[in-house]
Each structure stands twice: as C-alpha cells, then as structure tokens.
Short mmCIF file of C-alpha atoms and ligand atoms in Angstrom, two decimals:
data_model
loop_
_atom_site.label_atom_id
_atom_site.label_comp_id
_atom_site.label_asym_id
_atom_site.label_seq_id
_atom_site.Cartn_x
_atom_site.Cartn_y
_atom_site.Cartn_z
CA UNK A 1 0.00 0.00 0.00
CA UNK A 2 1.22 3.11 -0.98
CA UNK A 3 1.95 5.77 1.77
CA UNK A 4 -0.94 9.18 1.84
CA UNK A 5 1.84 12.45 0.80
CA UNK A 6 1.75 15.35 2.49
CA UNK A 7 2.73 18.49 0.99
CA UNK A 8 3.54 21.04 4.11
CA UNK A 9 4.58 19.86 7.28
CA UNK A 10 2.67 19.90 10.32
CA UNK A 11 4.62 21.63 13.58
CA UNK A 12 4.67 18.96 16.05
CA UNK A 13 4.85 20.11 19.82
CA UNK A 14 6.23 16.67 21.68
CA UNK A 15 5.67 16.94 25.58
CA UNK A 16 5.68 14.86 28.84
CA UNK A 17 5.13 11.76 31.02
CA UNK A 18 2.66 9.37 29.98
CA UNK A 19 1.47 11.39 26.90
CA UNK A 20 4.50 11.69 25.49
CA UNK A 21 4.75 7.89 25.75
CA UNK A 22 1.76 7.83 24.04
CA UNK A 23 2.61 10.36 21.72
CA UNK A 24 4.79 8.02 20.45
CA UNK A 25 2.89 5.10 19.99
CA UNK A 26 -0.33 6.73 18.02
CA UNK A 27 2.62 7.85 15.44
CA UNK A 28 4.18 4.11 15.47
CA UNK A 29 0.53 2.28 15.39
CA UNK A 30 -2.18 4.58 13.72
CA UNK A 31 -0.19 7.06 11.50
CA UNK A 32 3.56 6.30 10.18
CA UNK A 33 2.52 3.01 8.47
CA UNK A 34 -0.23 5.00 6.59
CA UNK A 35 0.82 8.46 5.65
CA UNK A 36 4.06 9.70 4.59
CA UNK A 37 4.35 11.58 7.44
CA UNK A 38 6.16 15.29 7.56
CA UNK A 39 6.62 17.00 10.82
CA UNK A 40 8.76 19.90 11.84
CA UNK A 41 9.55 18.60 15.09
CA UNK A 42 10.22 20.67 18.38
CA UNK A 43 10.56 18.89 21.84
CA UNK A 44 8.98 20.63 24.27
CA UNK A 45 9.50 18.37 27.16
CA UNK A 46 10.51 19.81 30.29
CA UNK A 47 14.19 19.10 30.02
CA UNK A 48 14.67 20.03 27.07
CA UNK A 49 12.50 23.26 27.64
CA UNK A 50 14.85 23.92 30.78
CA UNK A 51 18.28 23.40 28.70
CA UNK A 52 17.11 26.14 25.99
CA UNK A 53 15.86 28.27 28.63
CA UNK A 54 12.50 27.63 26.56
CA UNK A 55 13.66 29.15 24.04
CA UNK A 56 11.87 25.99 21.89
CA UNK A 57 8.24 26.91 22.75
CA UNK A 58 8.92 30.44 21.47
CA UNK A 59 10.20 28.66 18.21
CA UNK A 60 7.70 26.06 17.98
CA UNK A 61 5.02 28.62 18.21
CA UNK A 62 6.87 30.88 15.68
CA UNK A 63 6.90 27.80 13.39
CA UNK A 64 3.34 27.36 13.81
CA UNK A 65 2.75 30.93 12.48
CA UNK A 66 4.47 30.00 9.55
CA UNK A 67 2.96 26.97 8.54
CA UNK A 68 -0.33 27.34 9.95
CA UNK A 69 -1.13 23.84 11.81
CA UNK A 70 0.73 22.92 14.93
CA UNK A 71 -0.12 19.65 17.22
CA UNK A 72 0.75 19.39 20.27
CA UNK A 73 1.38 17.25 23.18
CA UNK A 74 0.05 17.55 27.30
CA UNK A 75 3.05 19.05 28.88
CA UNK A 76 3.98 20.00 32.36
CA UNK A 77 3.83 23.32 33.52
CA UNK A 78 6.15 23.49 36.25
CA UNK A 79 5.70 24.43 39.96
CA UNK A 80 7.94 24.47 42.81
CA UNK A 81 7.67 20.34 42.93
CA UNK A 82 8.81 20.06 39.28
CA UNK A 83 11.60 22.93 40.61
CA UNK A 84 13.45 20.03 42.36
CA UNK A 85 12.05 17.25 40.24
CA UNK A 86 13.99 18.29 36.66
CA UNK A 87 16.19 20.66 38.54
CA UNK A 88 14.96 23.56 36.41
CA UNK A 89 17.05 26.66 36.31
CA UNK A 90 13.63 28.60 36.40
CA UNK A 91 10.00 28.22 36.95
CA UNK A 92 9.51 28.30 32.95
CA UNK A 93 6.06 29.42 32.04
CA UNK A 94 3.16 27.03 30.81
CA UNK A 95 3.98 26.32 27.08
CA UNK A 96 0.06 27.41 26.55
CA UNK A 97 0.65 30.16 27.91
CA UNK A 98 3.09 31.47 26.02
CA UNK A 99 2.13 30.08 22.51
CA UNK A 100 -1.20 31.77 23.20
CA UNK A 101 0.80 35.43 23.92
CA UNK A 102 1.99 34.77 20.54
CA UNK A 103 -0.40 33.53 18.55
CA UNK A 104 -2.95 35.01 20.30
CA UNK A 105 -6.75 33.54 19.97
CA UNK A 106 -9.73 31.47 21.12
CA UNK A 107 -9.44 28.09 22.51
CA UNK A 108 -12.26 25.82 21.91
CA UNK A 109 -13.05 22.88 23.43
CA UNK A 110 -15.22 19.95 22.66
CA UNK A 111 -16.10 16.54 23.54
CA UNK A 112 -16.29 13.58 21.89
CA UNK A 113 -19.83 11.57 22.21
CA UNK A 114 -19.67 8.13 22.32
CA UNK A 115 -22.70 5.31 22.47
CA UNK A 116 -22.97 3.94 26.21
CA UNK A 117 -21.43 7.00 27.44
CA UNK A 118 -24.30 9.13 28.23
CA UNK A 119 -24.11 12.74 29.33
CA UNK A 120 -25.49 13.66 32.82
CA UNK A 121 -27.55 15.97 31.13
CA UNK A 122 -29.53 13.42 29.24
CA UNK A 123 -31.14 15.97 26.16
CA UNK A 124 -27.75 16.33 24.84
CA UNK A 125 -26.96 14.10 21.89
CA UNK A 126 -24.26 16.53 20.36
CA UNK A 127 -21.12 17.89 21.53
CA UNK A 128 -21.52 21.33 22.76
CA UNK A 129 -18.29 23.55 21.89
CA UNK A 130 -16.88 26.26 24.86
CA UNK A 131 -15.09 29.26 22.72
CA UNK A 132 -13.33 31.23 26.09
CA UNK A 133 -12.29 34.30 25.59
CA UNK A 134 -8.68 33.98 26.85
CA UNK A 135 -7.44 37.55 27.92
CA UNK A 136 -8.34 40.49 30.20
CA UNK A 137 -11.27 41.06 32.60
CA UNK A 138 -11.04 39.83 36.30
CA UNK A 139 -7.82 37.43 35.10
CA UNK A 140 -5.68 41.25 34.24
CA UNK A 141 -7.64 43.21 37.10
CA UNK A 142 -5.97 45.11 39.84
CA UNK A 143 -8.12 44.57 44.09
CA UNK A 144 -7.55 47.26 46.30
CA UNK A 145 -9.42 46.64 50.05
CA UNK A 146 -11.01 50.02 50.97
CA UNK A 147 -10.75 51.26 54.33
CA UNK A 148 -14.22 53.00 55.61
CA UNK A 149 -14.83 56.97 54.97
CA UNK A 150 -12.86 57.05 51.50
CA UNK A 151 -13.92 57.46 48.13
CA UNK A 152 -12.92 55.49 45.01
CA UNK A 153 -12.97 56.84 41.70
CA UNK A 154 -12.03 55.43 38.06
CA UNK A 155 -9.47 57.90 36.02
CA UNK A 156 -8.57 57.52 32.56
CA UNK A 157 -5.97 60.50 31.66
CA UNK A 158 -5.94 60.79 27.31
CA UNK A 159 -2.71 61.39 26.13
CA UNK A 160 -3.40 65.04 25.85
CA UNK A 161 -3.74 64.97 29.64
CA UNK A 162 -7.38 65.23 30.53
CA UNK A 163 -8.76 63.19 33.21
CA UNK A 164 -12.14 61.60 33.18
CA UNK A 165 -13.40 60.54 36.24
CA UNK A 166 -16.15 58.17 37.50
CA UNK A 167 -17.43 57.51 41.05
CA UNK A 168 -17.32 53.87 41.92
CA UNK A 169 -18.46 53.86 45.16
CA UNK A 170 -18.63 56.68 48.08
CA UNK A 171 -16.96 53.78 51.23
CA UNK A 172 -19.22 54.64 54.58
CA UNK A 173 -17.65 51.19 56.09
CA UNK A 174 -14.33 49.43 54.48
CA UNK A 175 -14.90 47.25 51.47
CA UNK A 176 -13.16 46.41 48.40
CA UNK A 177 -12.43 47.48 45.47
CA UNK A 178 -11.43 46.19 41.34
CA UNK A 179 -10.34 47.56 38.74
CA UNK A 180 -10.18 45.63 35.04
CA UNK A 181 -10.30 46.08 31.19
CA UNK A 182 -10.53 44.90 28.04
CA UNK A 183 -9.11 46.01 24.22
CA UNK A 184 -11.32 46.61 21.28
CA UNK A 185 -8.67 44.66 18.97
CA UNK A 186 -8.71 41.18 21.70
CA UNK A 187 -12.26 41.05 21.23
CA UNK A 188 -12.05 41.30 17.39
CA UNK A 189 -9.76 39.00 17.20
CA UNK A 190 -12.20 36.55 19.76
CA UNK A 191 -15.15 37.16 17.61
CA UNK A 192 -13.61 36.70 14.30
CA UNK A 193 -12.00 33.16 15.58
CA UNK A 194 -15.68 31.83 16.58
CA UNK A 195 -16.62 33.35 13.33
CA UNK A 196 -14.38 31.26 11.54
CA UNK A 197 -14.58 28.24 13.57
CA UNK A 198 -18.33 28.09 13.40
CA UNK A 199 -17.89 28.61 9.46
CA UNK A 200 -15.30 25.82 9.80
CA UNK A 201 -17.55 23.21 12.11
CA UNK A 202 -20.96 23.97 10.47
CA UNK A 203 -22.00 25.19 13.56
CA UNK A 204 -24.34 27.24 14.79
CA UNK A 205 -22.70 30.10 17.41
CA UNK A 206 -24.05 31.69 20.27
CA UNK A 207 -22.32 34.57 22.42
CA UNK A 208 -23.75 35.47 25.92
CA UNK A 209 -22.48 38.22 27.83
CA UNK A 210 -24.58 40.82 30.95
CA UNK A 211 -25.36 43.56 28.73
CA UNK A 212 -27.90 44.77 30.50
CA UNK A 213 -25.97 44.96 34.30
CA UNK A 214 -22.54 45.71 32.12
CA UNK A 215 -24.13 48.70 29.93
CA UNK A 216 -20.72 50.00 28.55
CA UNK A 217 -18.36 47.06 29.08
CA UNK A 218 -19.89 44.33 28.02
CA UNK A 219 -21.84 45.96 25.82
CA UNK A 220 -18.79 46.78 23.95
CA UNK A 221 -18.64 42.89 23.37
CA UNK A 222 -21.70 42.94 22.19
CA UNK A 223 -21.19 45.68 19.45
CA UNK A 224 -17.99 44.52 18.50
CA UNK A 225 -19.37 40.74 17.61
CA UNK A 226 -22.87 42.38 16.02
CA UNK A 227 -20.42 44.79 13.60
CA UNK A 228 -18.44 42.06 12.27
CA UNK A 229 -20.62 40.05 11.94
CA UNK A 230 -22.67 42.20 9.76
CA UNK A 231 -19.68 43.61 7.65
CA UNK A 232 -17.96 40.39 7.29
CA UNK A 233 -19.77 36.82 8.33
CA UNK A 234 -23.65 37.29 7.77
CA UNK A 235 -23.69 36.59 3.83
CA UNK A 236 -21.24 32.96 4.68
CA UNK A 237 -23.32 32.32 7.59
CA UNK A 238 -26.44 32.32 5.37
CA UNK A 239 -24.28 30.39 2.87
CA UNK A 240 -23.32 27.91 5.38
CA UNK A 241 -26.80 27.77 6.65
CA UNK A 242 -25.64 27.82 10.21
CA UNK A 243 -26.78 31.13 12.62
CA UNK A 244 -25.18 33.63 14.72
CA UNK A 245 -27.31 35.14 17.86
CA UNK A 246 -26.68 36.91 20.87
CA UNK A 247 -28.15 36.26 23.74
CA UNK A 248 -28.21 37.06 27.94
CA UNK A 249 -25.75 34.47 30.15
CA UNK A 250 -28.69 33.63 32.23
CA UNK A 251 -30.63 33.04 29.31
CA UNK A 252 -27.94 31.16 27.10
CA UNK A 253 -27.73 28.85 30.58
CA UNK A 254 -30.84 27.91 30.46
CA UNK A 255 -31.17 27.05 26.38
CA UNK A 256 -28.07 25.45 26.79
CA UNK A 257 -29.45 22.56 28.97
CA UNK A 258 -32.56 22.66 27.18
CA UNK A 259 -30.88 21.85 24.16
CA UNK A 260 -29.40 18.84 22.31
CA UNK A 261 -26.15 20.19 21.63
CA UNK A 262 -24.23 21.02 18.32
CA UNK A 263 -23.22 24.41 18.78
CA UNK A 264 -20.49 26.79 19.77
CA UNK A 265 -21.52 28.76 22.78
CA UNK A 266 -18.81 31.61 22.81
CA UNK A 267 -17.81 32.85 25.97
CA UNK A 268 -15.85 35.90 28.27
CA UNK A 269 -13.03 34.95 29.82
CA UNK A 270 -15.04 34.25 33.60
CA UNK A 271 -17.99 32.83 32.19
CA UNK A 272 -16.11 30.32 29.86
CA UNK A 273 -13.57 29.70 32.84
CA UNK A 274 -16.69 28.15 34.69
CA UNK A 275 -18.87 26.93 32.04
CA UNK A 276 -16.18 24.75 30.18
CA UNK A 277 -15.50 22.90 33.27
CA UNK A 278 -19.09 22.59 33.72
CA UNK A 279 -19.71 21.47 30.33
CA UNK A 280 -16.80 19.20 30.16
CA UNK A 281 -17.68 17.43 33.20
CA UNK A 282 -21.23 16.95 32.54
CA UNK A 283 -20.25 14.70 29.18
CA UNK A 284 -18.79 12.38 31.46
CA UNK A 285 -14.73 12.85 30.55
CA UNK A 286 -11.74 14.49 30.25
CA UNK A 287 -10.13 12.17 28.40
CA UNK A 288 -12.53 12.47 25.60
CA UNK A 289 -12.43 16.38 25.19
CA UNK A 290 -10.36 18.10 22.73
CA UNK A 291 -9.28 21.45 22.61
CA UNK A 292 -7.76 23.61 19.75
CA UNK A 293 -6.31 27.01 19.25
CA UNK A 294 -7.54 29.22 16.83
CA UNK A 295 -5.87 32.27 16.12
CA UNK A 296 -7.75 35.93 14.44
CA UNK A 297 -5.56 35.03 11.08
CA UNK A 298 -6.95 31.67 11.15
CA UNK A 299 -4.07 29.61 12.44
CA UNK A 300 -4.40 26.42 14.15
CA UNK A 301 -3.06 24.36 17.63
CA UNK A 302 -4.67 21.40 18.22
CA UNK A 303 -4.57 19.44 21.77
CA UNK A 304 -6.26 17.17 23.96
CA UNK A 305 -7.75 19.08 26.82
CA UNK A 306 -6.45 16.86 29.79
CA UNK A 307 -2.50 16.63 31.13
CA UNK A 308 0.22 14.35 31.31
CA UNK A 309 -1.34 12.06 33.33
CA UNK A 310 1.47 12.23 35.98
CA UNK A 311 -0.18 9.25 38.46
CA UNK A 312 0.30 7.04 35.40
CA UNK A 313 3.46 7.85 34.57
CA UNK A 314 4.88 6.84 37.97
CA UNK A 315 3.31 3.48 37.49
CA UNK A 316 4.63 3.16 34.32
CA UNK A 317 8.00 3.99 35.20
CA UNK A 318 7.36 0.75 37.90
CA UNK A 319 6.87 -1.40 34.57
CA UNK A 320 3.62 -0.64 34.38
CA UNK A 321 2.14 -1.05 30.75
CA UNK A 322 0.51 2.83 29.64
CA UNK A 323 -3.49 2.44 30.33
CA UNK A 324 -4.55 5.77 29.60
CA UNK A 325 -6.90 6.94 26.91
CA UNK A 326 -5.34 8.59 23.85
CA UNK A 327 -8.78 8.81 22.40
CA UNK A 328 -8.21 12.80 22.98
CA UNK A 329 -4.32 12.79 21.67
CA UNK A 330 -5.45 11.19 18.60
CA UNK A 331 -8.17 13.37 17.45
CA UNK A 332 -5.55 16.09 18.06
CA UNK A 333 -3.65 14.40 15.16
CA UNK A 334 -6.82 13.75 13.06
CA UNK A 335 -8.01 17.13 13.74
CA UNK A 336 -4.56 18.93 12.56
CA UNK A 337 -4.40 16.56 9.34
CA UNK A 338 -8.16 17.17 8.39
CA UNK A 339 -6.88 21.19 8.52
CA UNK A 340 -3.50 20.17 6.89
CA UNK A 341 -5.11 18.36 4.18
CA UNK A 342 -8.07 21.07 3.52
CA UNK A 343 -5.05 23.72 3.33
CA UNK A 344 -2.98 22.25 0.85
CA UNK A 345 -6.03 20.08 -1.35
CA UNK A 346 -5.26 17.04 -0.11
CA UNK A 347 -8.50 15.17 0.37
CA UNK A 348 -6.94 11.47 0.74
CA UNK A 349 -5.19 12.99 4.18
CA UNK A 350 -8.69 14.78 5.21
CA UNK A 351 -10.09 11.25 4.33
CA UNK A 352 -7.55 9.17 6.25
CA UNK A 353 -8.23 11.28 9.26
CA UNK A 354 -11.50 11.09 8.98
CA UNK A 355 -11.57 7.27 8.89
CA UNK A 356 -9.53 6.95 12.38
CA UNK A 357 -11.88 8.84 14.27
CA UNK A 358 -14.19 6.77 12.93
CA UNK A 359 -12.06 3.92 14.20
CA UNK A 360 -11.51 4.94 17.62
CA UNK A 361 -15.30 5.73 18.22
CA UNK A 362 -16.36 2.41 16.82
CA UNK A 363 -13.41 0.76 18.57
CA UNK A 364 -15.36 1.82 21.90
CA UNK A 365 -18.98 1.56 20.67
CA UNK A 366 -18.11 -2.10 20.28
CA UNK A 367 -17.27 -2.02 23.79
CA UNK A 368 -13.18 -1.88 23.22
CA UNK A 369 -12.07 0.81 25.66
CA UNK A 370 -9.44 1.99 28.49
CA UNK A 371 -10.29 1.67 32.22
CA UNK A 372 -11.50 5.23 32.43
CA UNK A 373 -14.37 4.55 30.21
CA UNK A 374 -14.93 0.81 30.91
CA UNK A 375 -15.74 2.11 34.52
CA UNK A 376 -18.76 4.69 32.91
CA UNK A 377 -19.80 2.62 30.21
CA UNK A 378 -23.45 1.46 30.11
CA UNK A 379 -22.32 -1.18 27.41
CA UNK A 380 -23.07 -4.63 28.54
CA UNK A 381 -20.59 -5.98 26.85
CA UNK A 382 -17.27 -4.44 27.63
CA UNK A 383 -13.27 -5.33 27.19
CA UNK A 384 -10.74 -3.14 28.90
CA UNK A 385 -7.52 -3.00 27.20
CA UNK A 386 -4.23 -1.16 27.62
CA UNK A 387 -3.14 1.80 25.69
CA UNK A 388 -1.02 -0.46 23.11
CA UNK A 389 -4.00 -3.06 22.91
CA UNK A 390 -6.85 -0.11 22.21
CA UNK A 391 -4.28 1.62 19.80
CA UNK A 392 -4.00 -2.15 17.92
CA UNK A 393 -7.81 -2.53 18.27
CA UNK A 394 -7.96 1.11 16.63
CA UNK A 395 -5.52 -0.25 13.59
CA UNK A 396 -7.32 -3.28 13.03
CA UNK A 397 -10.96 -1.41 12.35
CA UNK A 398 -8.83 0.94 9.91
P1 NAP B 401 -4.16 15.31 34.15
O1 NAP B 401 -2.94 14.92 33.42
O2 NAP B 401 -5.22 15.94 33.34
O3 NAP B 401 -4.73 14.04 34.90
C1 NAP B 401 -5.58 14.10 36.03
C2 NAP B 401 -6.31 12.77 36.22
O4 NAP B 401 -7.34 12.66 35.23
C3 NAP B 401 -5.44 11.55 36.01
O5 NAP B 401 -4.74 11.19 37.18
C4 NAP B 401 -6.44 10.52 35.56
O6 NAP B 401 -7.24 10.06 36.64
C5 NAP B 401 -7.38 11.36 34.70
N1 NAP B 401 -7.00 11.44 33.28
C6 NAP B 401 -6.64 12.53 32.57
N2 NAP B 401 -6.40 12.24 31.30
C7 NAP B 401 -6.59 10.91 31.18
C8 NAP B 401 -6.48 9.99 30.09
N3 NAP B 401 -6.13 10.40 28.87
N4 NAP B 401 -6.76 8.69 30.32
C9 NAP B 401 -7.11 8.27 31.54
N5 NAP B 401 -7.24 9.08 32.61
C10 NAP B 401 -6.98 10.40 32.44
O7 NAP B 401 -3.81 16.32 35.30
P2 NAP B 401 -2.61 16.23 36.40
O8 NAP B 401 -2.15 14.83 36.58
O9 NAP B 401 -3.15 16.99 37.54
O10 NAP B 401 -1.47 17.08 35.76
C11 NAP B 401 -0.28 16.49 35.26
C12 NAP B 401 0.52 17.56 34.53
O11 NAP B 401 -0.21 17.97 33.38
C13 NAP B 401 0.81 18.79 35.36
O12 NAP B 401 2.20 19.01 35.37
C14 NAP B 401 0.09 19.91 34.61
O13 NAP B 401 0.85 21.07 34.61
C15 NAP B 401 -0.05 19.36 33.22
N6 NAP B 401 -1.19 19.86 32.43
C16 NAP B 401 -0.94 20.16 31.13
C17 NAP B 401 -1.96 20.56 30.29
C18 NAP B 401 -1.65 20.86 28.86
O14 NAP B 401 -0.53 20.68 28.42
N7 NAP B 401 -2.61 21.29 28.08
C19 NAP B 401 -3.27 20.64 30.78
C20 NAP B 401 -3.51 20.29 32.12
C21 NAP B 401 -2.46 19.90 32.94
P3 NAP B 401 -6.89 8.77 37.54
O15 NAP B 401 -5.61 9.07 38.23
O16 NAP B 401 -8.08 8.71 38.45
O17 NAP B 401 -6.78 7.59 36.63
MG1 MG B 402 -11.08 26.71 35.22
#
C-alpha cells in the first residue's frame, strides 16, 4: 500500500510523562505506516524546555505561524515540585501560555460523544463547543481593600492629559475594590476566531455576555461581535446555513441545557472559565475532550484538553504497561491533518483522518475501551484493554 503524501509539514509540539509515551505510539501504530508523514519537530518536554531556557516553545510557536497547523502534546507546567524534580534553572512558564501570547486567539473545546457514554444531562446528543475568551477582565484586574470613609474613583488621563473621572463607590464602612479592562482589537480577534470556527464546524454560534448589568463594558462585546458580523460573516453564515445570535448568560444557561447540543456557545473569559468545566464534566470525561487554538488570522493548535497524566506515569515507570486513553491525543492528530489536508487540497489525508476517528469511536462503541471509560460505560458488553492493545484494536478497524 502506498503511503498518503503530504505536501507542508505539520509543527509537532512533543511533551511529557505518559502522553509523550503515548505520543509516540499513536505515530508508530495509527499514523507512520499509513501516511508519509512530515513534521517539523520541536521537543517541548521539560528538560529540554529547561536546557534552551524555553527558548523551543517560542520557536515552535513561531513555526506554527508560519505553517499554519501545529499539534501538540500535554506538557507539564512546572511548579515548585517540578523545581526540584527536573532541577529547572527557572520556573519556565506554561507552554500554553506562552504560545497563546503569541499567537494570540480562542481556545475551543469539545467533547467527543460516544454510544454507552451518556451525558449527565440526558437531552444532549451533540457535543456542545466552549469558545473562552482567553485575555483580560477579572484574570488582568488590579483589588484594592477600601478602608471606611474614602472614596474610590475610576481615572482615565488621554494622552493630551485630561482626566475623566467616574465615582465607583462613596466607602461609609471598608470594602473592596477592582479595577479591570478589556481592548477593542482582543475582542475582534475573539469574535472573528468563533466566526471562523463556526464557518469551519458547520456550527451554529451563540455569544452570551450581561449587557444589561454591564451597559458600557460588556456591551462593547456585544457591538464589537454584532459589527463584524454584519460587515464580514452574515452573507457565509447564510451560505453555510448555520446562525449567529446573541443572547443574555442567564438566558444562554438555560437554552443550553434545554438543548441537544451542536453548537459553539462563545464565551468571556469568567464565564467560559466556569462553564467549560461545567460542560466538560457533565459529558462524562476528560479524556474524551479536545481542545484547539484558533488564532484571528486563522491559524491552528490542536490538543487534547487533559495533562500528562502524571499518576500514570509513575506506574509506568514501575513497569507498568501505559493504560490511559489517547482517544483525545489522537483526534488532536486527526483534527490537525483534516486542517492540513483542507489547506494544501489534499483530500486522501482529510479522508484518512477522517476514517480513524471513525475507528476509535467504533473501537469503543463495540465495547473496546481503556479503564476510564470501561468504569462509565453502560455497554453490557465491555473489554478493557491497555493503551497499546486499544491503539491495535484502533488499527485493526482501519
Ligand atoms: P491530568 O494529566 O489531566 O490528569 C488528572 C487525572 O485525570 C489523572 O490522574 C487521571 O485520573 C485522569 N486522566 C486525565 N487524562 C486521562 C487519560 N487520557 N486517560 C485516563 N485518565 C486520564 O492532570 P494532572 O495529573 O493533575 O497534571 C499532570 C501535569 O499535566 C501537570 O504538570 C500539569 O501542569 C499538566 N497539564 C498540562 C496541560 C496541557 O498541556 N494542556 C493541561 C492540564 C495539565 P486517575 O488518576 O483517576 O486515573
Ligand atoms: Mg477553570
């Protein structure tokens, strides 16, 4: 059989611990014997991070700027345990972190449904995606605690050196106090991404702010996603047959568990911190949520949403065989080739991928699965398999 060519190379982000393990093994089992595979490859596991003084996750996500698709790997973010641990010459910053500073963007994150898996919230019977706003607001915000008998005041001073100011709040008794913002060219660059992502995912989009407490502030959000969408997305949209509509939190809470799913609910940066760990919980696991980067000029990171799976590491350095679920890793891959292929007009790549996530669902829908799903499966029928035996069971299908 003759290997599926690729044309541009994908920038692949290796990272840690038991994914990185893994990492390896979906490339050995599901995709080198089948596609002529081209990576530009940049190691971004903690020691090597630490000996370029990370110094590769600035180039990896440089590289991913220039070729447009990037994959990438759990890796650990480092705290004072991993300090002593590696040895690090620094607390480095989380890779995400950092690639998101410089691509900048929305992170989206969705689950994958599988038969005998049932949501708690029983309606649902599509994924549901969470676009989070990932900058400014409360996470940029500067507390003060306010002794009694003073008065706090906003002041903006234009660069001619007028000062506007605004009462906040006349203190009788001590309180507290917060300041925060947001920039008109961040939230552009947020709504054009779900824009384009809906476009992308045939899926309808829904953004929910508090308009009506928030008159000025988050009623800038509003504007800013109602303008371009009428200048620039409402004639695709129509195109697409898919819809765009703003709506209230509280309301867009309550639809959203009235609903059956198959949407993109876009979010601000608090209400998408909350709402995609609610969401994400309530289809029943982590290791079945993916998560991808999309940047305002439309370029792409693609991850699983969980970590490294440290616990499992430490058994597998025992001699422990890997048991964890790459279901997640792998549609990181698929989902990067699909984009890779639809790039540069290869539709045999966009197939291939295609066809393994295919695999990997029917793999568990015929009751083929890792120990984290075999113990929430309502299959009667079920196998539990390592990592290497569900990868093989994946191959097989294929
Ligand atoms: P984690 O890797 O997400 O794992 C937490 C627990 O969730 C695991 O112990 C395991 O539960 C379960 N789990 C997660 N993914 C699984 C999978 N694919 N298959 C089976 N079970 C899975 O979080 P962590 O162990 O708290 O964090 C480890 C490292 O990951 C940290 O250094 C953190 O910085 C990093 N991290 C990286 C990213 C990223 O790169 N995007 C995201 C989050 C965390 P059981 O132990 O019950 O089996
Ligand atoms: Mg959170």
């Amino acid at each position: 059989m003759s290997k599926i060519a690729m044309k541009t190379p994908l920038v692949e982000m290796d990272g840690d611990e038991m994914t990185r393990i893994v990492w390896q093994q979906i490339k050995d089992i599901l995709l080198l014997p089948y596609i002529d595979l081209k990576t530009e490859y940049y190691d971004l596991g903690l020691e090597y991070r630490n000996e370029t003084n990370d110094q590769v996750t600035i180039d990896s996500a440089n590289a991913t700027k220039k070729y447009g698709v990037a994959v990438k790997c759990a890796t650990i973010t480092p705290n004072a345990a991993r300090m002593t641990e590696y040895n690090l010459k620094e607390m480095w910053k989380s890779p995400n972190a950092t690639i998101r500073a410089i691509l900048d963007g929305t992170v989206f994150r969705t689950p994958i449904i599988v038969k005998g898996i049932p949501p708690y919230v029983q309606k649902w019977k599509k994924p549901i995606s969470i676009a989070r706003h990932a900058y400014g607001d409360i996470y940029k915000s500067t507390e003060l605690r306010v002794p009694g008998g003073s008065k706090a005041e906003i002041v903006v001073t234009a660069p001619d050196g007028t000062e506007t100011r605004a009462l906040i709040h006349d203190f009788k008794t001590d309180g507290i106090v917060q300041g925060m913002h947001n920039i008109d060219k961040s939230i552009e660059g947020f709504a054009r991404s779900c824009f384009d992502y809906a476009l992308d995912t045939g899926m309808d989009l829904w953004f929910s702010s508090k308009d009506t407490i928030s008159k000025t502030y988050d009623h800038r959000f509003k504007d800013i996603f109602a303008d371009i969408f009428e200048n620039e997305y409402k004639e695709r949209f129509e195109k697409a047959g898919i819809e765009y509509f703003y709506t209230l939190i509280d309301d867009a809470v309550a639809r959203v568990i009235r609903s059956e799913g198959g949407f993109i609910w876009a979010c601000k940066n608090y209400d998408g911190d909350v709402m995609s760990d609610m969401v994400s919980n309530a289809y029943g696991s982590l290791a079945m949520m993916t998560s991808v980067l999309v940047s305002p000029d439309g370029i792409y990171e693609y991850e699983a949403a969980h970590g490294t799976v440290q616990r499992h590491y430490y058994d597998y350095l025992k001699g422990v065989p890997a048991r964890i679920n790459p279901v997640a890793t792998i549609f990181a891959w698929t989902g990067a080739l699909k984009k890779r292929g639809e790039l540069d007009d290869i539709p045999e790549l966009s197939a291939f991928a295609e066809k393994l996530e295919k695999a990997c669902i029917d793999t568990i829908e015929s009751g083929v699965m890792t120990k984290d799903l075999c113990i929430i499966s309502e299959l009667e029928n079920k196998t539990q398999v390592d990592t290497e035996g569900f990868l093989k069971a994946i191959a097989s299908r294929l």
